PDB file of C-alpha atoms and ligand atoms in Angstrom:
ATOM      1  CA  MET I   1      -0.287   0.373  -0.556  1.00  0.00           C
ATOM      2  CA  SER I   2       1.807   3.562  -1.029  1.00  0.00           C
ATOM      3  CA  ALA I   3       1.703   5.975   1.376  1.00  0.00           C
ATOM      4  CA  ARG I   4       0.112   9.019  -0.688  1.00  0.00           C
ATOM      5  CA  SER I   5      -3.484   8.954  -0.782  1.00  0.00           C
ATOM      6  CA  SER I   6      -3.773   7.930  -4.037  1.00  0.00           C
ATOM      7  CA  ILE I   7      -1.441   8.001  -7.356  1.00  0.00           C
ATOM      8  CA  GLY I   8      -3.966  11.307  -8.356  1.00  0.00           C
ATOM      9  CA  ALA I   9      -2.263  13.393  -5.447  1.00  0.00           C
ATOM     10  CA  ALA I  10       1.395  13.038  -7.246  1.00  0.00           C
ATOM     11  CA  ARG I  11       0.092  16.051  -9.394  1.00  0.00           C
ATOM     12  CA  GLU I  12      -1.751  18.298  -6.925  1.00  0.00           C
ATOM     13  CA  ARG I  13       1.012  18.451  -4.729  1.00  0.00           C
ATOM     14  CA  LEU I  14       2.917  19.150  -6.928  1.00  0.00           C
ATOM     15  CA  GLU I  15       1.284  22.270  -8.098  1.00  0.00           C
ATOM     16  CA  ARG I  16       2.635  23.331  -4.681  1.00  0.00           C
ATOM     17  CA  LEU I  17       5.920  21.867  -4.517  1.00  0.00           C
ATOM     18  CA  GLY I  18       6.922  23.134  -8.498  1.00  0.00           C
ATOM     19  CA  ARG I  19       6.350  27.093  -7.437  1.00  0.00           C
ATOM     20  CA  GLU I  20       8.969  26.947  -4.301  1.00  0.00           C
ATOM     21  CA  GLY I  21      12.871  27.490  -4.733  1.00  0.00           C
ATOM     22  CA  ARG I  22      14.085  23.743  -2.473  1.00  0.00           C
ATOM     23  CA  ALA I  23      17.559  21.881  -2.709  1.00  0.00           C
ATOM     24  CA  LEU I  24      16.716  18.442  -3.009  1.00  0.00           C
ATOM     25  CA  PRO I  25      18.999  15.844  -1.926  1.00  0.00           C
ATOM     26  CA  SER I  26      19.814  13.337  -4.690  1.00  0.00           C
ATOM     27  CA  ILE I  27      20.536   9.753  -2.927  1.00  0.00           C
ATOM     28  CA  LEU I  28      22.577   8.745  -5.999  1.00  0.00           C
ATOM     29  CA  SER I  29      24.711   9.883  -2.924  1.00  0.00           C
ATOM     30  CA  ALA I  30      23.728   8.769   0.223  1.00  0.00           C
ATOM     31  CA  ASP I  31      23.903   4.424   1.471  1.00  0.00           C
ATOM     32  CA  PHE I  32      23.128   2.369  -0.767  1.00  0.00           C
ATOM     33  CA  GLY I  33      23.019  -0.281   2.503  1.00  0.00           C
ATOM     34  CA  ALA I  34      21.465   2.186   4.738  1.00  0.00           C
ATOM     35  CA  LEU I  35      19.338   4.268   2.456  1.00  0.00           C
ATOM     36  CA  ALA I  36      16.573   4.548   5.144  1.00  0.00           C
ATOM     37  CA  ALA I  37      18.962   5.770   7.904  1.00  0.00           C
ATOM     38  CA  SER I  38      20.633   8.215   5.641  1.00  0.00           C
ATOM     39  CA  ILE I  39      17.357  10.451   4.116  1.00  0.00           C
ATOM     40  CA  GLU I  40      16.134  10.177   7.679  1.00  0.00           C
ATOM     41  CA  PRO I  41      17.608  12.874   9.026  1.00  0.00           C
ATOM     42  CA  LEU I  42      17.238  14.942   6.028  1.00  0.00           C
ATOM     43  CA  LEU I  43      13.007  14.387   6.137  1.00  0.00           C
ATOM     44  CA  GLU I  44      13.483  15.710   9.303  1.00  0.00           C
ATOM     45  CA  ALA I  45      15.521  18.752   8.755  1.00  0.00           C
ATOM     46  CA  GLY I  46      12.232  19.439   6.549  1.00  0.00           C
ATOM     47  CA  ALA I  47      13.031  17.709   2.573  1.00  0.00           C
ATOM     48  CA  GLU I  48       9.924  17.294   1.050  1.00  0.00           C
ATOM     49  CA  VAL I  49      11.262  16.682  -2.289  1.00  0.00           C
ATOM     50  CA  LEU I  50      13.971  13.859  -2.745  1.00  0.00           C
ATOM     51  CA  HIS I  51      15.801  13.202  -6.490  1.00  0.00           C
ATOM     52  CA  VAL I  52      15.809   9.492  -7.218  1.00  0.00           C
ATOM     53  CA  ASP I  53      18.549   8.517 -10.177  1.00  0.00           C
ATOM     54  CA  VAL I  54      17.458   5.575 -12.224  1.00  0.00           C
ATOM     55  CA  MET I  55      20.058   4.039 -14.132  1.00  0.00           C
ATOM     56  CA  ASP I  56      20.070   1.344 -16.773  1.00  0.00           C
ATOM     57  CA  GLY I  57      24.207   0.605 -18.449  1.00  0.00           C
ATOM     58  CA  HIS I  58      22.398   1.720 -21.366  1.00  0.00           C
ATOM     59  CA  PHE I  59      21.227   5.401 -21.443  1.00  0.00           C
ATOM     60  CA  VAL I  60      23.809   6.213 -19.161  1.00  0.00           C
ATOM     61  CA  PRO I  61      27.358   3.630 -18.900  1.00  0.00           C
ATOM     62  CA  ASN I  62      25.908   3.257 -14.884  1.00  0.00           C
ATOM     63  CA  ILE I  63      23.424   1.728 -13.277  1.00  0.00           C
ATOM     64  CA  THR I  64      21.841   1.776 -10.523  1.00  0.00           C
ATOM     65  CA  PHE I  65      18.168   0.180  -9.380  1.00  0.00           C
ATOM     66  CA  GLY I  66      14.696  -0.107 -10.837  1.00  0.00           C
ATOM     67  CA  PRO I  67      10.524   0.372  -8.523  1.00  0.00           C
ATOM     68  CA  PRO I  68      11.811  -2.595  -5.970  1.00  0.00           C
ATOM     69  CA  VAL I  69      14.031   0.065  -4.742  1.00  0.00           C
ATOM     70  CA  VAL I  70      11.674   3.315  -5.083  1.00  0.00           C
ATOM     71  CA  LYS I  71       8.513   0.853  -3.550  1.00  0.00           C
ATOM     72  CA  SER I  72      11.466   0.150  -0.346  1.00  0.00           C
ATOM     73  CA  ILE I  73      11.743   4.306  -0.244  1.00  0.00           C
ATOM     74  CA  ARG I  74       8.474   4.566  -0.669  1.00  0.00           C
ATOM     75  CA  ARG I  75       7.534   2.488   2.892  1.00  0.00           C
ATOM     76  CA  HIS I  76       9.719   4.370   4.727  1.00  0.00           C
ATOM     77  CA  THR I  77       8.404   8.325   3.686  1.00  0.00           C
ATOM     78  CA  ASP I  78       5.856   9.971   2.121  1.00  0.00           C
ATOM     79  CA  ALA I  79       7.669  13.237   0.676  1.00  0.00           C
ATOM     80  CA  PHE I  80       8.244  13.585  -2.873  1.00  0.00           C
ATOM     81  CA  LEU I  81       9.860  10.714  -5.259  1.00  0.00           C
ATOM     82  CA  ASP I  82      11.066  13.399  -7.983  1.00  0.00           C
ATOM     83  CA  THR I  83      12.280  10.168 -10.680  1.00  0.00           C
ATOM     84  CA  HIS I  84      15.045  11.258 -12.574  1.00  0.00           C
ATOM     85  CA  LEU I  85      14.890   8.524 -15.565  1.00  0.00           C
ATOM     86  CA  MET I  86      18.309   8.136 -17.073  1.00  0.00           C
ATOM     87  CA  ILE I  87      16.558   4.733 -19.282  1.00  0.00           C
ATOM     88  CA  THR I  88      15.979   3.779 -23.077  1.00  0.00           C
ATOM     89  CA  GLU I  89      12.369   2.789 -22.917  1.00  0.00           C
ATOM     90  CA  PRO I  90      10.845   5.232 -19.988  1.00  0.00           C
ATOM     91  CA  LEU I  91       7.482   4.518 -21.723  1.00  0.00           C
ATOM     92  CA  ARG I  92       7.823   0.951 -20.645  1.00  0.00           C
ATOM     93  CA  TYR I  93       8.680   1.803 -17.360  1.00  0.00           C
ATOM     94  CA  LEU I  94       6.853   4.451 -16.161  1.00  0.00           C
ATOM     95  CA  GLU I  95       3.097   2.853 -15.043  1.00  0.00           C
ATOM     96  CA  SER I  96       6.207   0.487 -12.696  1.00  0.00           C
ATOM     97  CA  PHE I  97       7.566   3.209 -11.278  1.00  0.00           C
ATOM     98  CA  GLY I  98       4.234   4.546 -10.435  1.00  0.00           C
ATOM     99  CA  ASN I  99       2.819   2.169  -9.205  1.00  0.00           C
ATOM    100  CA  ALA I 100       5.499   1.529  -6.710  1.00  0.00           C
ATOM    101  CA  GLY I 101       5.510   5.823  -5.530  1.00  0.00           C
ATOM    102  CA  SER I 102       7.725   8.282  -8.075  1.00  0.00           C
ATOM    103  CA  ASP I 103       5.201  10.806  -7.786  1.00  0.00           C
ATOM    104  CA  LEU I 104       7.056  12.402 -10.894  1.00  0.00           C
ATOM    105  CA  CYS I 105       9.020  11.098 -13.515  1.00  0.00           C
ATOM    106  CA  THR I 106      11.926  12.521 -15.887  1.00  0.00           C
ATOM    107  CA  VAL I 107      12.874  11.949 -19.200  1.00  0.00           C
ATOM    108  CA  HIS I 108      15.312  12.199 -21.497  1.00  0.00           C
ATOM    109  CA  ALA I 109      14.816  14.486 -24.578  1.00  0.00           C
ATOM    110  CA  GLU I 110      17.410  12.851 -26.872  1.00  0.00           C
ATOM    111  CA  LEU I 111      15.242   9.573 -26.826  1.00  0.00           C
ATOM    112  CA  GLY I 112      12.998  11.952 -29.999  1.00  0.00           C
ATOM    113  CA  LEU I 113      10.549  10.428 -28.010  1.00  0.00           C
ATOM    114  CA  ASP I 114       6.973  12.447 -29.177  1.00  0.00           C
ATOM    115  CA  PRO I 115       5.964  14.557 -26.118  1.00  0.00           C
ATOM    116  CA  ALA I 116       1.969  14.421 -26.211  1.00  0.00           C
ATOM    117  CA  SER I 117       2.518  10.695 -25.733  1.00  0.00           C
ATOM    118  CA  VAL I 118       4.686  10.593 -23.229  1.00  0.00           C
ATOM    119  CA  ARG I 119       2.047  12.930 -21.075  1.00  0.00           C
ATOM    120  CA  ALA I 120      -0.345  10.998 -22.038  1.00  0.00           C
ATOM    121  CA  GLU I 121       1.647   7.711 -20.902  1.00  0.00           C
ATOM    122  CA  ALA I 122       1.810   9.958 -17.384  1.00  0.00           C
ATOM    123  CA  ASP I 123      -1.313  11.144 -16.699  1.00  0.00           C
ATOM    124  CA  ARG I 124      -2.670   7.432 -16.851  1.00  0.00           C
ATOM    125  CA  VAL I 125      -0.474   6.244 -14.495  1.00  0.00           C
ATOM    126  CA  GLY I 126      -1.076   9.503 -12.668  1.00  0.00           C
ATOM    127  CA  ILE I 127       2.040  10.924 -12.123  1.00  0.00           C
ATOM    128  CA  GLY I 128       3.488  13.927 -12.860  1.00  0.00           C
ATOM    129  CA  LEU I 129       6.393  14.763 -16.124  1.00  0.00           C
ATOM    130  CA  GLY I 130       9.699  16.037 -16.226  1.00  0.00           C
ATOM    131  CA  VAL I 131      12.673  15.942 -19.349  1.00  0.00           C
ATOM    132  CA  ALA I 132      15.390  16.514 -18.786  1.00  0.00           C
ATOM    133  CA  LEU I 133      18.734  17.572 -21.400  1.00  0.00           C
ATOM    134  CA  ARG I 134      22.264  17.199 -21.138  1.00  0.00           C
ATOM    135  CA  PRO I 135      24.605  19.540 -21.330  1.00  0.00           C
ATOM    136  CA  SER I 136      25.609  19.698 -25.452  1.00  0.00           C
ATOM    137  CA  SER I 137      21.751  18.542 -26.623  1.00  0.00           C
ATOM    138  CA  GLU I 138      20.351  21.365 -28.615  1.00  0.00           C
ATOM    139  CA  LEU I 139      18.046  22.845 -26.559  1.00  0.00           C
ATOM    140  CA  ASP I 140      16.040  25.514 -28.613  1.00  0.00           C
ATOM    141  CA  PRO I 141      13.789  22.902 -30.480  1.00  0.00           C
ATOM    142  CA  ILE I 142      13.877  20.770 -27.075  1.00  0.00           C
ATOM    143  CA  VAL I 143      12.067  23.425 -24.864  1.00  0.00           C
ATOM    144  CA  GLU I 144      10.081  24.618 -27.487  1.00  0.00           C
ATOM    145  CA  ALA I 145       8.761  20.552 -27.903  1.00  0.00           C
ATOM    146  CA  TRP I 146       8.356  19.882 -24.516  1.00  0.00           C
ATOM    147  CA  ALA I 147       7.592  22.777 -22.790  1.00  0.00           C
ATOM    148  CA  PRO I 148       3.422  22.959 -23.530  1.00  0.00           C
ATOM    149  CA  HIS I 149       3.503  19.259 -21.591  1.00  0.00           C
ATOM    150  CA  VAL I 150       5.637  18.965 -18.890  1.00  0.00           C
ATOM    151  CA  ASP I 151       5.818  20.177 -15.133  1.00  0.00           C
ATOM    152  CA  LEU I 152       9.225  20.307 -15.087  1.00  0.00           C
ATOM    153  CA  ILE I 153      12.194  20.312 -17.241  1.00  0.00           C
ATOM    154  CA  LEU I 154      15.336  19.214 -16.088  1.00  0.00           C
ATOM    155  CA  VAL I 155      18.293  20.538 -16.995  1.00  0.00           C
ATOM    156  CA  MET I 156      21.660  19.250 -16.413  1.00  0.00           C
ATOM    157  CA  SER I 157      24.755  21.047 -15.546  1.00  0.00           C
ATOM    158  CA  VAL I 158      27.129  17.717 -15.527  1.00  0.00           C
ATOM    159  CA  GLU I 159      26.497  14.503 -18.180  1.00  0.00           C
ATOM    160  CA  PRO I 160      24.563  12.596 -16.883  1.00  0.00           C
ATOM    161  CA  GLY I 161      25.804   8.818 -15.245  1.00  0.00           C
ATOM    162  CA  PHE I 162      28.017   9.777 -11.790  1.00  0.00           C
ATOM    163  CA  GLY I 163      27.579  11.977  -8.714  1.00  0.00           C
ATOM    164  CA  GLY I 164      30.439  13.976  -7.732  1.00  0.00           C
ATOM    165  CA  GLN I 165      31.421  15.718 -11.097  1.00  0.00           C
ATOM    166  CA  ALA I 166      32.355  19.569 -11.857  1.00  0.00           C
ATOM    167  CA  PHE I 167      29.501  22.285 -12.490  1.00  0.00           C
ATOM    168  CA  ARG I 168      29.114  22.911 -15.863  1.00  0.00           C
ATOM    169  CA  PRO I 169      28.862  26.364 -16.352  1.00  0.00           C
ATOM    170  CA  GLU I 170      27.705  26.969 -19.629  1.00  0.00           C
ATOM    171  CA  ALA I 171      23.828  25.497 -17.406  1.00  0.00           C
ATOM    172  CA  VAL I 172      23.284  29.081 -15.676  1.00  0.00           C
ATOM    173  CA  SER I 173      23.238  30.253 -19.727  1.00  0.00           C
ATOM    174  CA  ARG I 174      21.025  27.209 -20.711  1.00  0.00           C
ATOM    175  CA  LEU I 175      18.766  27.823 -17.475  1.00  0.00           C
ATOM    176  CA  ALA I 176      18.181  31.539 -18.074  1.00  0.00           C
ATOM    177  CA  ARG I 177      17.198  30.691 -21.854  1.00  0.00           C
ATOM    178  CA  THR I 178      15.017  27.873 -20.923  1.00  0.00           C
ATOM    179  CA  ARG I 179      12.913  30.447 -18.402  1.00  0.00           C
ATOM    180  CA  GLU I 180      12.831  32.655 -21.814  1.00  0.00           C
ATOM    181  CA  ILE I 181      11.761  30.133 -24.218  1.00  0.00           C
ATOM    182  CA  CYS I 182       8.466  28.930 -21.496  1.00  0.00           C
ATOM    183  CA  ARG I 183       8.116  32.287 -20.380  1.00  0.00           C
ATOM    184  CA  ARG I 184       7.336  33.207 -24.409  1.00  0.00           C
ATOM    185  CA  LEU I 185       6.164  29.862 -24.643  1.00  0.00           C
ATOM    186  CA  GLY I 186       3.298  30.414 -22.038  1.00  0.00           C
ATOM    187  CA  ALA I 187       4.777  27.892 -19.786  1.00  0.00           C
ATOM    188  CA  ASP I 188       5.616  27.533 -16.486  1.00  0.00           C
ATOM    189  CA  PRO I 189       6.723  24.170 -15.250  1.00  0.00           C
ATOM    190  CA  THR I 190       9.431  24.036 -12.237  1.00  0.00           C
ATOM    191  CA  LEU I 191      13.262  24.161 -13.552  1.00  0.00           C
ATOM    192  CA  GLU I 192      15.936  21.812 -12.347  1.00  0.00           C
ATOM    193  CA  VAL I 193      18.837  21.775 -12.377  1.00  0.00           C
ATOM    194  CA  ASP I 194      21.553  18.468 -11.496  1.00  0.00           C
ATOM    195  CA  GLY I 195      24.712  18.177 -11.149  1.00  0.00           C
ATOM    196  CA  GLY I 196      27.640  19.515 -10.042  1.00  0.00           C
ATOM    197  CA  ILE I 197      25.367  22.152  -8.173  1.00  0.00           C
ATOM    198  CA  ASP I 198      26.800  23.457  -3.911  1.00  0.00           C
ATOM    199  CA  PRO I 199      27.192  26.711  -1.916  1.00  0.00           C
ATOM    200  CA  GLN I 200      28.738  28.017  -4.809  1.00  0.00           C
ATOM    201  CA  THR I 201      27.422  26.999  -7.994  1.00  0.00           C
ATOM    202  CA  ALA I 202      23.933  27.948  -6.288  1.00  0.00           C
ATOM    203  CA  PRO I 203      23.408  31.276  -6.085  1.00  0.00           C
ATOM    204  CA  GLU I 204      23.902  31.632 -10.081  1.00  0.00           C
ATOM    205  CA  VAL I 205      22.150  28.813 -10.993  1.00  0.00           C
ATOM    206  CA  VAL I 206      18.812  30.432  -8.806  1.00  0.00           C
ATOM    207  CA  ALA I 207      18.985  33.829  -9.963  1.00  0.00           C
ATOM    208  CA  ALA I 208      19.130  32.437 -13.771  1.00  0.00           C
ATOM    209  CA  GLY I 209      16.088  30.423 -12.625  1.00  0.00           C
ATOM    210  CA  ALA I 210      16.256  27.138 -11.475  1.00  0.00           C
ATOM    211  CA  ARG I 211      13.195  26.294  -8.072  1.00  0.00           C
ATOM    212  CA  TRP I 212      14.221  22.809  -7.460  1.00  0.00           C
ATOM    213  CA  LEU I 213      18.668  22.907  -7.027  1.00  0.00           C
ATOM    214  CA  VAL I 214      19.603  19.212  -6.765  1.00  0.00           C
ATOM    215  CA  ALA I 215      22.859  17.761  -4.751  1.00  0.00           C
ATOM    216  CA  GLY I 216      24.259  14.833  -4.200  1.00  0.00           C
ATOM    217  CA  SER I 217      27.488  14.452  -2.905  1.00  0.00           C
ATOM    218  CA  ALA I 218      27.170  18.280  -1.792  1.00  0.00           C
ATOM    219  CA  ILE I 219      24.569  16.924   1.019  1.00  0.00           C
ATOM    220  CA  PHE I 220      25.837  13.348   1.790  1.00  0.00           C
ATOM    221  CA  ARG I 221      29.652  13.286   1.225  1.00  0.00           C
ATOM    222  CA  ALA I 222      29.308  16.598   3.297  1.00  0.00           C
ATOM    223  CA  GLU I 223      30.403  16.276   7.276  1.00  0.00           C
ATOM    224  CA  ASP I 224      26.680  17.499   8.055  1.00  0.00           C
ATOM    225  CA  PRO I 225      24.457  16.970   6.233  1.00  0.00           C
ATOM    226  CA  VAL I 226      21.244  18.356   7.568  1.00  0.00           C
ATOM    227  CA  GLU I 227      23.316  21.089   8.184  1.00  0.00           C
ATOM    228  CA  ALA I 228      24.254  21.090   3.866  1.00  0.00           C
ATOM    229  CA  PHE I 229      20.950  20.940   3.036  1.00  0.00           C
ATOM    230  CA  LEU I 230      19.170  23.660   5.176  1.00  0.00           C
ATOM    231  CA  SER I 231      21.746  25.757   3.683  1.00  0.00           C
ATOM    232  CA  LEU I 232      21.468  25.109   0.161  1.00  0.00           C
ATOM    233  CA  SER I 233      18.104  25.224   0.660  1.00  0.00           C
ATOM    234  CA  SER I 234      17.644  28.888   1.963  1.00  0.00           C
ATOM    235  CA  ILE I 235      19.547  30.366  -1.536  1.00  0.00           C
ATOM    236  CA  ALA I 236      16.994  28.068  -3.543  1.00  0.00           C
ATOM    237  CA  ARG I 237      15.037  30.142  -2.097  1.00  0.00           C
ATOM    238  CA  ALA I 238      16.578  33.407  -2.526  1.00  0.00           C
ATOM    239  CA  GLU I 239      14.681  34.244  -5.544  1.00  0.00           C
TER     240      GLU I 239
HETATM  241  C1  DX5 M 301      23.874  13.000 -12.142  1.00  0.00           C
HETATM  242  C2  DX5 M 301      23.148  12.445 -11.426  1.00  0.00           C
HETATM  243  C3  DX5 M 301      22.340  13.419  -9.897  1.00  0.00           C
HETATM  244  C4  DX5 M 301      23.784  13.389  -9.284  1.00  0.00           C
HETATM  245  C5  DX5 M 301      24.633  14.892  -8.864  1.00  0.00           C
HETATM  246  O1  DX5 M 301      23.749  11.716 -13.870  1.00  0.00           O
HETATM  247  O2  DX5 M 301      21.680  12.763 -12.576  1.00  0.00           O
HETATM  248  O3  DX5 M 301      21.058  13.511  -9.650  1.00  0.00           O
HETATM  249  O4  DX5 M 301      23.242  12.267  -8.266  1.00  0.00           O
HETATM  250  O5  DX5 M 301      25.171  14.473  -8.353  1.00  0.00           O
HETATM  251  P1  DX5 M 301      26.471  15.571  -7.739  1.00  0.00           P
HETATM  252  O6  DX5 M 301      25.203  16.711  -7.044  1.00  0.00           O
HETATM  253  O7  DX5 M 301      27.538  14.907  -6.544  1.00  0.00           O
HETATM  254  O8  DX5 M 301      26.663  16.354  -9.122  1.00  0.00           O
HETATM  255 ZN1   ZN M 302      19.619  13.133 -11.012  1.00  0.00          ZN
END
């Protein structure tokens, strides 16, 4: 049984959560052998959204986990599970992730999927939908095609696949450009940034329009993860 009252509730929660600047702990950098214990202090400190990285060893070279682990996380928390699918066939799995407890699934634009079809499947499953762009992907056509159909746009600030990489500074102008195109189209998806986010890089991405700041190493590898989460959260809320 899911901790949520109903699967469609995911979209309602997103209405509120997506409008606010926040830091999202990325569990990729947590201790997988003690996942619940690693997350617990952050939840107590007010983390309402967790970032969950799913990798298939095909779309990216690394492999993480699938719906069973999402289901286990769901048993421990009612936090909103922002699920970043770095997998080649996301459409095949949206339902499994939704049933496991994902509240939103983000698919990668580079797969060339039809935005309306993915949206229809996310709606059928009752989850939010995001689209992610690799740092080298041509931004304008992707944002123009997807913005009307998604709840979230994830501008990657590292090459997807691994935590702990250096922030790519071009993400700042890519975020600003994404915000500009969305405004022109009258769309207001949550802008998310993922990769190399820490107290040094966070202020500039927030100024460029990022609302959800994903952070793995900067939180879980910090001496005091709660303090790191709180300080990134306050930067995220600054705009
Ligand atoms: C990378 C993942 C990120 C990762 C970020 O492919 O999508 O979510 O956890 O890690 P840091 O914050 O360490 O760059
Ligand atoms: Zn991610």
